[in-house]
PDB file of C-alpha atoms in Angstrom:
ATOM      1  CA  MET A   1      -6.543   4.205 -12.178  1.00  0.00           C
ATOM      2  CA  ARG A   2      -3.255   5.255 -13.819  1.00  0.00           C
ATOM      3  CA  ARG A   3      -3.155   8.834 -15.002  1.00  0.00           C
ATOM      4  CA  SER A   4      -1.685   9.686 -18.371  1.00  0.00           C
ATOM      5  CA  ALA A   5       2.025  10.497 -18.540  1.00  0.00           C
ATOM      6  CA  GLU A   6       0.964  13.676 -20.351  1.00  0.00           C
ATOM      7  CA  SER A   7      -1.222  14.837 -17.462  1.00  0.00           C
ATOM      8  CA  THR A   8      -0.346  18.160 -15.866  1.00  0.00           C
ATOM      9  CA  THR A   9      -1.166  16.722 -12.414  1.00  0.00           C
ATOM     10  CA  PHE A  10      -0.120  13.378 -10.920  1.00  0.00           C
ATOM     11  CA  ALA A  11       1.289  12.151 -14.262  1.00  0.00           C
ATOM     12  CA  SER A  12       1.647   8.339 -14.425  1.00  0.00           C
ATOM     13  CA  LEU A  13       0.536   7.917 -10.793  1.00  0.00           C
ATOM     14  CA  TRP A  14      -2.196   5.517  -9.680  1.00  0.00           C
ATOM     15  CA  VAL A  15      -5.055   7.443  -8.099  1.00  0.00           C
ATOM     16  CA  PHE A  16      -8.798   7.212  -7.524  1.00  0.00           C
ATOM     17  CA  PRO A  17     -11.111   8.818 -10.117  1.00  0.00           C
ATOM     18  CA  GLY A  18     -11.527  12.525  -9.460  1.00  0.00           C
ATOM     19  CA  GLY A  19     -11.240  16.054 -10.745  1.00  0.00           C
ATOM     20  CA  THR A  20     -12.328  19.645 -10.331  1.00  0.00           C
ATOM     21  CA  ILE A  21     -15.791  21.122  -9.842  1.00  0.00           C
ATOM     22  CA  ARG A  22     -17.311  22.559 -13.047  1.00  0.00           C
ATOM     23  CA  THR A  23     -19.793  25.415 -13.303  1.00  0.00           C
ATOM     24  CA  ASP A  24     -22.578  22.993 -14.254  1.00  0.00           C
ATOM     25  CA  ASP A  25     -21.859  20.933 -11.111  1.00  0.00           C
ATOM     26  CA  LEU A  26     -22.631  24.028  -9.051  1.00  0.00           C
ATOM     27  CA  LYS A  27     -25.866  24.607 -10.932  1.00  0.00           C
ATOM     28  CA  LEU A  28     -27.402  21.247 -10.057  1.00  0.00           C
ATOM     29  CA  ALA A  29     -28.945  22.795  -6.946  1.00  0.00           C
ATOM     30  CA  GLU A  30     -31.267  24.603  -9.373  1.00  0.00           C
ATOM     31  CA  HIS A  31     -32.427  21.232 -10.709  1.00  0.00           C
ATOM     32  CA  GLU A  32     -32.824  19.099  -7.586  1.00  0.00           C
ATOM     33  CA  GLU A  33     -35.587  17.108  -9.281  1.00  0.00           C
ATOM     34  CA  HIS A  34     -32.755  15.297 -11.088  1.00  0.00           C
ATOM     35  CA  THR A  35     -31.020  14.112  -7.920  1.00  0.00           C
ATOM     36  CA  SER A  36     -31.758  12.003  -4.864  1.00  0.00           C
ATOM     37  CA  LEU A  37     -29.794  14.426  -2.663  1.00  0.00           C
ATOM     38  CA  SER A  38     -30.793  17.983  -1.785  1.00  0.00           C
ATOM     39  CA  ALA A  39     -28.275  20.775  -1.301  1.00  0.00           C
ATOM     40  CA  ALA A  40     -29.241  20.912   2.387  1.00  0.00           C
ATOM     41  CA  ALA A  41     -28.608  17.177   2.834  1.00  0.00           C
ATOM     42  CA  ALA A  42     -25.261  17.417   1.033  1.00  0.00           C
ATOM     43  CA  HIS A  43     -24.268  20.323   3.296  1.00  0.00           C
ATOM     44  CA  LEU A  44     -25.165  18.311   6.383  1.00  0.00           C
ATOM     45  CA  ALA A  45     -23.198  15.303   5.095  1.00  0.00           C
ATOM     46  CA  LEU A  46     -20.052  17.410   4.667  1.00  0.00           C
ATOM     47  CA  ALA A  47     -20.433  18.908   8.159  1.00  0.00           C
ATOM     48  CA  ARG A  48     -18.954  15.803   9.821  1.00  0.00           C
ATOM     49  CA  THR A  49     -17.032  16.973  12.876  1.00  0.00           C
ATOM     50  CA  PRO A  50     -14.355  18.134  13.317  1.00  0.00           C
ATOM     51  CA  ASP A  51     -14.554  19.119   9.623  1.00  0.00           C
ATOM     52  CA  VAL A  52     -16.655  22.013   8.381  1.00  0.00           C
ATOM     53  CA  PRO A  53     -18.583  22.121   5.104  1.00  0.00           C
ATOM     54  CA  PRO A  54     -18.138  24.667   2.305  1.00  0.00           C
ATOM     55  CA  GLU A  55     -19.802  28.044   2.834  1.00  0.00           C
ATOM     56  CA  ALA A  56     -22.937  27.374   0.755  1.00  0.00           C
ATOM     57  CA  PRO A  57     -25.155  24.271   0.524  1.00  0.00           C
ATOM     58  CA  GLU A  58     -24.996  24.542  -3.285  1.00  0.00           C
ATOM     59  CA  GLU A  59     -21.216  24.161  -3.129  1.00  0.00           C
ATOM     60  CA  SER A  60     -21.564  21.118  -0.865  1.00  0.00           C
ATOM     61  CA  LEU A  61     -23.897  19.510  -3.400  1.00  0.00           C
ATOM     62  CA  ALA A  62     -21.402  20.347  -6.162  1.00  0.00           C
ATOM     63  CA  TYR A  63     -18.782  18.155  -4.481  1.00  0.00           C
ATOM     64  CA  PHE A  64     -21.133  15.168  -4.736  1.00  0.00           C
ATOM     65  CA  VAL A  65     -22.015  16.029  -8.345  1.00  0.00           C
ATOM     66  CA  CYS A  66     -18.348  16.406  -9.273  1.00  0.00           C
ATOM     67  CA  ALA A  67     -17.526  13.038  -7.678  1.00  0.00           C
ATOM     68  CA  ALA A  68     -20.335  11.331  -9.615  1.00  0.00           C
ATOM     69  CA  ARG A  69     -19.436  13.064 -12.882  1.00  0.00           C
ATOM     70  CA  GLU A  70     -15.725  12.291 -12.652  1.00  0.00           C
ATOM     71  CA  LEU A  71     -16.544   8.686 -11.762  1.00  0.00           C
ATOM     72  CA  PHE A  72     -18.579   8.498 -14.964  1.00  0.00           C
ATOM     73  CA  GLU A  73     -16.048  10.356 -17.130  1.00  0.00           C
ATOM     74  CA  GLU A  74     -12.935   8.529 -15.956  1.00  0.00           C
ATOM     75  CA  ALA A  75     -14.287   5.100 -14.991  1.00  0.00           C
ATOM     76  CA  GLY A  76     -17.549   4.825 -16.967  1.00  0.00           C
ATOM     77  CA  VAL A  77     -19.628   4.176 -13.832  1.00  0.00           C
ATOM     78  CA  LEU A  78     -22.888   6.125 -13.515  1.00  0.00           C
ATOM     79  CA  LEU A  79     -24.882   6.396 -10.281  1.00  0.00           C
ATOM     80  CA  THR A  80     -28.574   6.795 -11.142  1.00  0.00           C
ATOM     81  CA  ARG A  81     -32.006   5.451 -10.261  1.00  0.00           C
ATOM     82  CA  PRO A  82     -33.212   3.595 -12.188  1.00  0.00           C
ATOM     83  CA  LEU A  83     -29.944   2.127 -13.432  1.00  0.00           C
ATOM     84  CA  PRO A  84     -29.222   2.858 -17.090  1.00  0.00           C
ATOM     85  CA  ALA A  85     -28.896   0.180 -19.746  1.00  0.00           C
ATOM     86  CA  ALA A  86     -25.256  -0.520 -20.632  1.00  0.00           C
ATOM     87  CA  SER A  87     -26.004   0.411 -24.262  1.00  0.00           C
ATOM     88  CA  GLN A  88     -26.866   3.963 -23.172  1.00  0.00           C
ATOM     89  CA  LEU A  89     -23.585   4.709 -21.447  1.00  0.00           C
ATOM     90  CA  ALA A  90     -20.822   4.938 -24.067  1.00  0.00           C
ATOM     91  CA  ASP A  91     -22.220   7.839 -26.118  1.00  0.00           C
ATOM     92  CA  LEU A  92     -23.479   9.633 -23.004  1.00  0.00           C
ATOM     93  CA  ARG A  93     -20.048   9.337 -21.373  1.00  0.00           C
ATOM     94  CA  THR A  94     -18.380  10.966 -24.380  1.00  0.00           C
ATOM     95  CA  ARG A  95     -20.872  13.831 -24.299  1.00  0.00           C
ATOM     96  CA  VAL A  96     -20.397  14.431 -20.560  1.00  0.00           C
ATOM     97  CA  GLN A  97     -16.630  14.476 -21.133  1.00  0.00           C
ATOM     98  CA  SER A  98     -17.268  17.126 -23.792  1.00  0.00           C
ATOM     99  CA  GLY A  99     -19.247  19.345 -21.417  1.00  0.00           C
ATOM    100  CA  LEU A 100     -22.788  17.929 -21.134  1.00  0.00           C
ATOM    101  CA  SER A 101     -23.985  18.466 -17.564  1.00  0.00           C
ATOM    102  CA  LEU A 102     -24.704  15.432 -15.417  1.00  0.00           C
ATOM    103  CA  ALA A 103     -28.186  16.833 -14.724  1.00  0.00           C
ATOM    104  CA  THR A 104     -28.958  16.875 -18.457  1.00  0.00           C
ATOM    105  CA  ALA A 105     -27.558  13.361 -18.825  1.00  0.00           C
ATOM    106  CA  ALA A 106     -29.865  12.127 -16.071  1.00  0.00           C
ATOM    107  CA  GLU A 107     -32.818  13.923 -17.632  1.00  0.00           C
ATOM    108  CA  GLU A 108     -32.157  12.215 -20.977  1.00  0.00           C
ATOM    109  CA  LEU A 109     -32.119   8.849 -19.218  1.00  0.00           C
ATOM    110  CA  GLY A 110     -35.350   9.607 -17.384  1.00  0.00           C
ATOM    111  CA  ALA A 111     -33.430   8.960 -14.169  1.00  0.00           C
ATOM    112  CA  ALA A 112     -32.329  10.741 -11.004  1.00  0.00           C
ATOM    113  CA  LEU A 113     -28.702  10.991  -9.952  1.00  0.00           C
ATOM    114  CA  ALA A 114     -28.205   8.634  -6.998  1.00  0.00           C
ATOM    115  CA  LEU A 115     -25.849  10.981  -5.165  1.00  0.00           C
ATOM    116  CA  ASP A 116     -26.926   9.513  -1.832  1.00  0.00           C
ATOM    117  CA  GLU A 117     -24.950   6.396  -2.866  1.00  0.00           C
ATOM    118  CA  LEU A 118     -21.788   8.442  -2.232  1.00  0.00           C
ATOM    119  CA  THR A 119     -20.475   8.280   1.333  1.00  0.00           C
ATOM    120  CA  PHE A 120     -18.217  11.156   2.442  1.00  0.00           C
ATOM    121  CA  TYR A 121     -14.956   9.612   3.574  1.00  0.00           C
ATOM    122  CA  GLY A 122     -12.103  12.115   3.737  1.00  0.00           C
ATOM    123  CA  HIS A 123     -11.024  15.728   3.237  1.00  0.00           C
ATOM    124  CA  TRP A 124      -7.472  16.360   2.081  1.00  0.00           C
ATOM    125  CA  ILE A 125      -5.674  19.603   1.216  1.00  0.00           C
ATOM    126  CA  THR A 126      -2.385  19.653  -0.695  1.00  0.00           C
ATOM    127  CA  PRO A 127       0.738  20.871   1.147  1.00  0.00           C
ATOM    128  CA  LEU A 128       1.343  24.616   0.942  1.00  0.00           C
ATOM    129  CA  PRO A 129       4.406  24.493  -1.367  1.00  0.00           C
ATOM    130  CA  ALA A 130       2.794  22.117  -3.874  1.00  0.00           C
ATOM    131  CA  PRO A 131       2.825  23.547  -7.432  1.00  0.00           C
ATOM    132  CA  ALA A 132      -0.899  22.742  -7.840  1.00  0.00           C
ATOM    133  CA  ARG A 133      -3.158  23.224  -4.798  1.00  0.00           C
ATOM    134  CA  PHE A 134      -6.313  21.180  -4.193  1.00  0.00           C
ATOM    135  CA  ASP A 135      -8.997  21.081  -1.501  1.00  0.00           C
ATOM    136  CA  THR A 136     -10.426  17.613  -2.057  1.00  0.00           C
ATOM    137  CA  ARG A 137     -13.260  15.527  -0.645  1.00  0.00           C
ATOM    138  CA  PHE A 138     -13.119  11.728  -1.004  1.00  0.00           C
ATOM    139  CA  PHE A 139     -16.195   9.510  -1.293  1.00  0.00           C
ATOM    140  CA  LEU A 140     -16.988   5.793  -1.334  1.00  0.00           C
ATOM    141  CA  ALA A 141     -19.652   4.088  -3.451  1.00  0.00           C
ATOM    142  CA  LEU A 142     -20.632   0.541  -4.376  1.00  0.00           C
ATOM    143  CA  LEU A 143     -20.319  -0.410  -8.050  1.00  0.00           C
ATOM    144  CA  PRO A 144     -23.886  -0.488  -9.450  1.00  0.00           C
ATOM    145  CA  GLU A 145     -25.109  -3.887 -10.595  1.00  0.00           C
ATOM    146  CA  GLY A 146     -24.480  -4.554 -14.283  1.00  0.00           C
ATOM    147  CA  GLN A 147     -21.844  -1.824 -14.740  1.00  0.00           C
ATOM    148  CA  GLU A 148     -18.158  -2.284 -15.449  1.00  0.00           C
ATOM    149  CA  ALA A 149     -15.418   0.221 -14.710  1.00  0.00           C
ATOM    150  CA  THR A 150     -13.248   1.101 -17.708  1.00  0.00           C
ATOM    151  CA  PRO A 151     -10.552   3.796 -18.095  1.00  0.00           C
ATOM    152  CA  ASP A 152     -11.372   6.615 -20.493  1.00  0.00           C
ATOM    153  CA  ALA A 153      -8.069   6.212 -22.427  1.00  0.00           C
ATOM    154  CA  HIS A 154      -7.461   9.982 -22.241  1.00  0.00           C
ATOM    155  CA  GLU A 155      -7.006  11.249 -18.690  1.00  0.00           C
ATOM    156  CA  VAL A 156      -6.546   7.732 -17.317  1.00  0.00           C
ATOM    157  CA  LEU A 157      -4.935   4.993 -19.373  1.00  0.00           C
ATOM    158  CA  ASP A 158      -5.308   1.917 -17.195  1.00  0.00           C
ATOM    159  CA  GLY A 159      -7.398   0.625 -14.314  1.00  0.00           C
ATOM    160  CA  GLN A 160      -7.391  -2.354 -11.966  1.00  0.00           C
ATOM    161  CA  TRP A 161      -9.583  -3.801  -9.259  1.00  0.00           C
ATOM    162  CA  LEU A 162      -7.243  -4.488  -6.338  1.00  0.00           C
ATOM    163  CA  SER A 163      -7.714  -5.073  -2.651  1.00  0.00           C
ATOM    164  CA  PRO A 164      -6.005  -2.435  -0.502  1.00  0.00           C
ATOM    165  CA  ASP A 165      -3.383  -4.992   0.597  1.00  0.00           C
ATOM    166  CA  GLN A 166      -2.642  -5.945  -3.026  1.00  0.00           C
ATOM    167  CA  ALA A 167      -2.325  -2.304  -4.081  1.00  0.00           C
ATOM    168  CA  LEU A 168       0.001  -1.495  -1.171  1.00  0.00           C
ATOM    169  CA  ALA A 169       2.158  -4.547  -1.946  1.00  0.00           C
ATOM    170  CA  GLU A 170       2.379  -3.534  -5.614  1.00  0.00           C
ATOM    171  CA  GLY A 171       3.314  -0.024  -4.512  1.00  0.00           C
ATOM    172  CA  ARG A 172       6.101  -1.268  -2.243  1.00  0.00           C
ATOM    173  CA  ALA A 173       7.438  -3.393  -5.118  1.00  0.00           C
ATOM    174  CA  GLY A 174       7.584  -0.327  -7.360  1.00  0.00           C
ATOM    175  CA  ARG A 175       5.048  -1.692  -9.831  1.00  0.00           C
ATOM    176  CA  LEU A 176       2.252   0.679  -8.801  1.00  0.00           C
ATOM    177  CA  PRO A 177       3.465   4.255  -8.177  1.00  0.00           C
ATOM    178  CA  LEU A 178       0.897   5.683  -5.751  1.00  0.00           C
ATOM    179  CA  HIS A 179       0.053   9.272  -4.913  1.00  0.00           C
ATOM    180  CA  PHE A 180       0.607  10.067  -1.221  1.00  0.00           C
ATOM    181  CA  ALA A 181      -3.120  10.567  -0.551  1.00  0.00           C
ATOM    182  CA  THR A 182      -4.001   7.342  -2.418  1.00  0.00           C
ATOM    183  CA  LEU A 183      -1.415   5.426  -0.396  1.00  0.00           C
ATOM    184  CA  ASN A 184      -2.827   6.665   2.897  1.00  0.00           C
ATOM    185  CA  HIS A 185      -6.433   6.012   1.871  1.00  0.00           C
ATOM    186  CA  LEU A 186      -5.515   2.438   0.951  1.00  0.00           C
ATOM    187  CA  LYS A 187      -4.003   1.983   4.407  1.00  0.00           C
ATOM    188  CA  ARG A 188      -7.222   3.348   5.927  1.00  0.00           C
ATOM    189  CA  LEU A 189      -9.398   1.018   3.799  1.00  0.00           C
ATOM    190  CA  GLY A 190      -7.315  -2.068   4.496  1.00  0.00           C
ATOM    191  CA  PRO A 191      -8.673  -3.281   7.860  1.00  0.00           C
ATOM    192  CA  TYR A 192     -12.250  -3.747   6.535  1.00  0.00           C
ATOM    193  CA  PRO A 193     -12.710  -7.104   4.737  1.00  0.00           C
ATOM    194  CA  THR A 194     -16.186  -6.392   3.342  1.00  0.00           C
ATOM    195  CA  CYS A 195     -17.852  -3.410   1.695  1.00  0.00           C
ATOM    196  CA  GLY A 196     -20.564  -3.461   4.360  1.00  0.00           C
ATOM    197  CA  GLU A 197     -18.057  -3.144   7.189  1.00  0.00           C
ATOM    198  CA  LEU A 198     -16.163  -0.415   5.375  1.00  0.00           C
ATOM    199  CA  LEU A 199     -19.289   1.645   4.660  1.00  0.00           C
ATOM    200  CA  ALA A 200     -20.455   1.288   8.274  1.00  0.00           C
ATOM    201  CA  PHE A 201     -17.081   2.636   9.431  1.00  0.00           C
ATOM    202  CA  ALA A 202     -17.122   5.423   6.831  1.00  0.00           C
ATOM    203  CA  ARG A 203     -20.588   6.635   7.851  1.00  0.00           C
ATOM    204  CA  ALA A 204     -19.673   6.877  11.524  1.00  0.00           C
ATOM    205  CA  LYS A 205     -16.047   7.996  11.675  1.00  0.00           C
ATOM    206  CA  PRO A 206     -15.016  11.588  12.421  1.00  0.00           C
ATOM    207  CA  ILE A 207     -13.546  13.487   9.469  1.00  0.00           C
ATOM    208  CA  ALA A 208     -10.691  15.893  10.085  1.00  0.00           C
ATOM    209  CA  PRO A 209      -9.237  17.901   7.198  1.00  0.00           C
ATOM    210  CA  VAL A 210      -5.724  16.671   6.409  1.00  0.00           C
ATOM    211  CA  LEU A 211      -3.057  19.207   5.459  1.00  0.00           C
ATOM    212  CA  PRO A 212       0.148  17.134   5.190  1.00  0.00           C
ATOM    213  CA  ASN A 213       3.450  18.307   6.573  1.00  0.00           C
ATOM    214  CA  TRP A 214       6.284  18.526   4.064  1.00  0.00           C
ATOM    215  CA  ARG A 215      10.012  18.733   3.618  1.00  0.00           C
ATOM    216  CA  GLU A 216      12.093  19.406   0.508  1.00  0.00           C
ATOM    217  CA  GLU A 217      14.517  16.732  -0.610  1.00  0.00           C
ATOM    218  CA  ASN A 218      16.621  16.991  -3.783  1.00  0.00           C
ATOM    219  CA  GLY A 219      14.179  19.543  -5.192  1.00  0.00           C
ATOM    220  CA  ARG A 220      11.138  17.332  -4.434  1.00  0.00           C
ATOM    221  CA  ILE A 221       8.331  17.946  -1.919  1.00  0.00           C
ATOM    222  CA  ILE A 222       8.138  14.988   0.488  1.00  0.00           C
ATOM    223  CA  PRO A 223       4.786  14.955   2.374  1.00  0.00           C
ATOM    224  CA  SER A 224       4.039  13.294   5.699  1.00  0.00           C
ATOM    225  CA  LEU A 225       0.969  12.989   7.912  1.00  0.00           C
ATOM    226  CA  PRO A 226       0.803  15.182  11.018  1.00  0.00           C
ATOM    227  CA  LEU A 227       1.244  12.947  14.084  1.00  0.00           C
ATOM    228  CA  GLU A 228      -2.106  13.975  15.564  1.00  0.00           C
ATOM    229  CA  LEU A 229      -3.926  12.845  12.406  1.00  0.00           C
ATOM    230  CA  GLN A 230      -2.247   9.525  11.688  1.00  0.00           C
ATOM    231  CA  ASP A 231      -5.196   7.557  13.085  1.00  0.00           C
ATOM    232  CA  ALA A 232      -7.838  10.284  13.299  1.00  0.00           C
ATOM    233  CA  TRP A 233      -8.941  11.345   9.833  1.00  0.00           C
TER     234      TRP A 233
END
């Protein structure tokens, strides 16, 4: 998805849906009846060696909640069981963007958040001199049947379904400016021709936290992958 040119982070770049953990994301552990994933299970999922999870299980669960919420806010895709009717999503999406918690949204739908549909895939940390620092977990999920991804027209202004090879080719041609982490994730996704093969790889691979190296060039921070992590994250 292409971020708005007015965005304070990654303006005009093509990235995956994502954002920052909100207070209500952290509180979902108090309402586990609204989710298919417990805080303990989320903590275990983020403990994939050689990575380590956050300090508290509630914070681990919040990463999953944040991923699901941002997916809904920015792409209009909601992971629940049972699946919601398409007619229920537009108004609910606007309300979640305005601060409604994902737990309350699920409760209104009479559904549980299907957070176990998210597969932990990567852990990236922005280079030390970056003006905005992030400690980010990446997840994979299958698009639920009957749903369609659409940009929210605020934070993200455009969206495309592309194979990794297509996206990388568009990036090389200058038609798809890619964030460094997005570029490297696309390279990592590329060798797997089906979703089943990709998810099988994602569930079994080691996860090492990636803190890119950097150099300054003409006033810009140029990141690069540490040699020891180029094929091991």
